[in-house]
CSV table of C-alpha atoms in Angstrom, one decimal:
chain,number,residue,atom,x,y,z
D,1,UNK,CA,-131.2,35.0,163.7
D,2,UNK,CA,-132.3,35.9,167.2
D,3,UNK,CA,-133.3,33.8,169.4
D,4,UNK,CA,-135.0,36.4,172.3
D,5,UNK,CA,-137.2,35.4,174.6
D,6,UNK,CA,-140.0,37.5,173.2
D,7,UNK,CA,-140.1,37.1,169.6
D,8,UNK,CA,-140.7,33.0,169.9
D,9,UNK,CA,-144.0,33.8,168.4
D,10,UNK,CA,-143.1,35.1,165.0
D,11,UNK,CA,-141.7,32.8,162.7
D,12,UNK,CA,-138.9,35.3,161.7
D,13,UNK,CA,-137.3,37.7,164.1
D,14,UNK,CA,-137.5,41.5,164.0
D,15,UNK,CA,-134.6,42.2,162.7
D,16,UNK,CA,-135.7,40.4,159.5
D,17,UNK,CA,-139.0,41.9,159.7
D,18,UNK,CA,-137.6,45.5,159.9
D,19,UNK,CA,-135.0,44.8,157.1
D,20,UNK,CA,-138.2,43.5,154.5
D,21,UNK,CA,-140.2,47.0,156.0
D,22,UNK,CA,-137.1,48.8,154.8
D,23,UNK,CA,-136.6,47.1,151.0
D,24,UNK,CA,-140.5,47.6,150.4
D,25,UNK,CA,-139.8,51.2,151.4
D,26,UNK,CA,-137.1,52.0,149.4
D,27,UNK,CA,-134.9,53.0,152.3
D,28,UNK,CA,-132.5,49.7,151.7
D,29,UNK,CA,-131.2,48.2,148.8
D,30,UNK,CA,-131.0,43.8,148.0
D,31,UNK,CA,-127.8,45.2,146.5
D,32,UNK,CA,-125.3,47.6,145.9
D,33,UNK,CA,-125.4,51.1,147.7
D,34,UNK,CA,-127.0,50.9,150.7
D,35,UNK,CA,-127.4,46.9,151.0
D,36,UNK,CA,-129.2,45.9,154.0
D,37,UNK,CA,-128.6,42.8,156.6
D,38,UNK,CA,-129.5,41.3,159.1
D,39,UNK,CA,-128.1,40.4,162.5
D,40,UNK,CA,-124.9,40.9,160.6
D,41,UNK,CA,-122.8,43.7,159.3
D,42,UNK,CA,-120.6,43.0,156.2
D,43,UNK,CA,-117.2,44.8,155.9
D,44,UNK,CA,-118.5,45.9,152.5
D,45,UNK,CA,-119.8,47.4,151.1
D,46,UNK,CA,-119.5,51.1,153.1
D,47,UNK,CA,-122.7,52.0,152.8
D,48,UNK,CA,-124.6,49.5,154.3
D,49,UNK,CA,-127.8,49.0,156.8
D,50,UNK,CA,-128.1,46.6,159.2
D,51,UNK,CA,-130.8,45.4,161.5
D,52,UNK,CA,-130.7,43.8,164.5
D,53,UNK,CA,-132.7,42.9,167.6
D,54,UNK,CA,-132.3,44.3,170.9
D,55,UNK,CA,-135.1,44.2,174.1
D,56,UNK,CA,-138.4,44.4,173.6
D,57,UNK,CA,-140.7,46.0,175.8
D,58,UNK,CA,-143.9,46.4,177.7
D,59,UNK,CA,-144.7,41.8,177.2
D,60,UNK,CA,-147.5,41.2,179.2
D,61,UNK,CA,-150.0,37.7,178.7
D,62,UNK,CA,-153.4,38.1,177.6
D,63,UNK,CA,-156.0,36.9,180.1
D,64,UNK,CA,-158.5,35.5,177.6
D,65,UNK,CA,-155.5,33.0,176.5
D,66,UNK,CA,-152.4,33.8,177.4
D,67,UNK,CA,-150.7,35.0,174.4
D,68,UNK,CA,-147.8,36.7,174.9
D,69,UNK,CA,-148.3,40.4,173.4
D,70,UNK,CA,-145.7,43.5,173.0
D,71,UNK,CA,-143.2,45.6,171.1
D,72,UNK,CA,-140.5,43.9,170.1
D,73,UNK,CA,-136.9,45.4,170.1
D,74,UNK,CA,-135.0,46.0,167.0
D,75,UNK,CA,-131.9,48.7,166.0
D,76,UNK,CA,-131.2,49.8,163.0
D,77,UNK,CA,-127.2,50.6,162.3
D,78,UNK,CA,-126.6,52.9,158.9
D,79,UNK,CA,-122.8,52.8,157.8
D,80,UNK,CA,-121.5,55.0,155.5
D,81,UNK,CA,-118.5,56.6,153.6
D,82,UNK,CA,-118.9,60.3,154.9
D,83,UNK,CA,-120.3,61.7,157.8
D,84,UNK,CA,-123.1,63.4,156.2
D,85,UNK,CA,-123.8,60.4,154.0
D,86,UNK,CA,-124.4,58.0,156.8
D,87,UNK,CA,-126.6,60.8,159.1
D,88,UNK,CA,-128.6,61.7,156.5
D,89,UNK,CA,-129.7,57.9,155.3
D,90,UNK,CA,-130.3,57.3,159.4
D,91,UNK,CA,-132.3,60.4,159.6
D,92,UNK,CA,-134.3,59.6,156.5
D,93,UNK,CA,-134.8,56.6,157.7
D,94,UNK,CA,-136.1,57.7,161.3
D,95,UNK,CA,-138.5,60.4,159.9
D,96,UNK,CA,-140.0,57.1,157.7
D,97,UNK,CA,-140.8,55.1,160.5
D,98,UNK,CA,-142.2,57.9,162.8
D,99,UNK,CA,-144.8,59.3,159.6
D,100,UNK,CA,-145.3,56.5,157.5
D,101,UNK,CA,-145.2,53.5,158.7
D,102,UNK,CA,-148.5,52.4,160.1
D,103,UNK,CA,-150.8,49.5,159.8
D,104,UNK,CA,-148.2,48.4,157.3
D,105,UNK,CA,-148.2,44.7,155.9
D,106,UNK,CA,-144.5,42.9,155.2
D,107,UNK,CA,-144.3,39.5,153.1
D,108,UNK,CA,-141.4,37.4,153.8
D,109,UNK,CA,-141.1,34.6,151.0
D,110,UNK,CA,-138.7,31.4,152.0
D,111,UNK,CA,-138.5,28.5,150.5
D,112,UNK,CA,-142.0,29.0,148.9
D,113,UNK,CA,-143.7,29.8,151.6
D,114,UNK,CA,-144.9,33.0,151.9
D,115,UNK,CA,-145.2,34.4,155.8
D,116,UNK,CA,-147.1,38.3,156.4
D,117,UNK,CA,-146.2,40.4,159.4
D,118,UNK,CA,-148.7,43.5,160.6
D,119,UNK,CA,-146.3,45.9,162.0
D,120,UNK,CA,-148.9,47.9,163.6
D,121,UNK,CA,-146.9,50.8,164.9
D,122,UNK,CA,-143.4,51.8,165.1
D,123,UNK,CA,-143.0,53.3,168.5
D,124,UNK,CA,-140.0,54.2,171.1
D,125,UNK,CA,-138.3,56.0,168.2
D,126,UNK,CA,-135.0,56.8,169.6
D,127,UNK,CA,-132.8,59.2,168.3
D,128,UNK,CA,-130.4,58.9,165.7
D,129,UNK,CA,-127.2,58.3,167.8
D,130,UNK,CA,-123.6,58.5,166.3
D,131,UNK,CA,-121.2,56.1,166.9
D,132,UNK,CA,-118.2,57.5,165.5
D,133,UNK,CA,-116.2,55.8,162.8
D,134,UNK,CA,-115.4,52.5,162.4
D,135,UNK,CA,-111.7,51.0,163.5
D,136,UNK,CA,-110.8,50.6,159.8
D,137,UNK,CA,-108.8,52.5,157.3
D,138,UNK,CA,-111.7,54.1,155.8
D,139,UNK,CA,-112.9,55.5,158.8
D,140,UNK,CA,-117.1,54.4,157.9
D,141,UNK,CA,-119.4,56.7,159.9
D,142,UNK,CA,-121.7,54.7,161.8
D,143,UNK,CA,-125.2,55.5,162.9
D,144,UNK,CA,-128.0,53.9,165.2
D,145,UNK,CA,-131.5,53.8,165.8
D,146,UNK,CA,-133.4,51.8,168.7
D,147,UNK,CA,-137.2,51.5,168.6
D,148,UNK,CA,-139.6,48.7,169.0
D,149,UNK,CA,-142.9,48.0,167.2
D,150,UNK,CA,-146.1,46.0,167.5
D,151,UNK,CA,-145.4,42.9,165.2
D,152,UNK,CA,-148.0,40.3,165.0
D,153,UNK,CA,-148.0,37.5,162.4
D,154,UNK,CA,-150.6,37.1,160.8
């Protein structure tokens, strides 16, 4: 989990906000190919999605009462078996946040509780950044993507 100064108003972090946006958009898997984590990344299986938070930005307090608003940080990190696998699940992905997601509801159920998040916007959509391959004998390629996004629970 993370534990960033910003986020202490949503129950669950971004990073397992974003990771629920991408299973109820198809662009991550509970399981198998293309498995997706959070705040962690698994040595298998290779191709794998991970989300994790990073600095938010732009927190200011509201001055009817003080709530702390913003766009939380997250990145997104795609692994893959092949160059062109990995780059074109990250840009995939990218293109989904920029055009579709908006105004978009996520349910998080734990432990029988059932918690919804408004992501109201995806913005700061970085590019998708390659990091090379990984220091193991399969040589993953790795991928990233930084944005933030207007989370409120609701």
């Amino acid at each position: 989990d993370c534990d960033l100064t910003m986020t202490q108003t949503l129950t669950h972090s971004p990073a397992q906000i974003i990771r629920k946006l991408l299973l109820d958009q198809g662009l991550a898997a509970s399981s198998g190919d293309w498995q997706c984590f959070y705040g962690k990344e698994p040595n298998s299986p290779d191709n794998v999605i991970s989300t994790f938070c990073t600095a938010g930005k732009g927190f200011w307090s509201a001055m009817v009462n003080g709530e702390l608003m913003g766009h939380e940080g997250f990145q997104i990190r795609v692994r893959g078996k092949s160059y062109l696998t990995a780059h074109r699940r990250a840009d995939k992905i990218q293109t989904e946040l920029a055009e579709v997601v908006y105004q978009q509801v996520v349910t998080i159920v734990e432990d029988s509780v059932t918690y919804q998040y408004l992501i109201a916007a995806i913005g700061g959509i970085g590019d998708v950044l390659d990091n090379g391959a990984d220091d193991t004998p399969a040589a993953r390629h790795v991928f990233t993507i930084n944005c933030t996004a207007s989370i409120e629970e609701l």
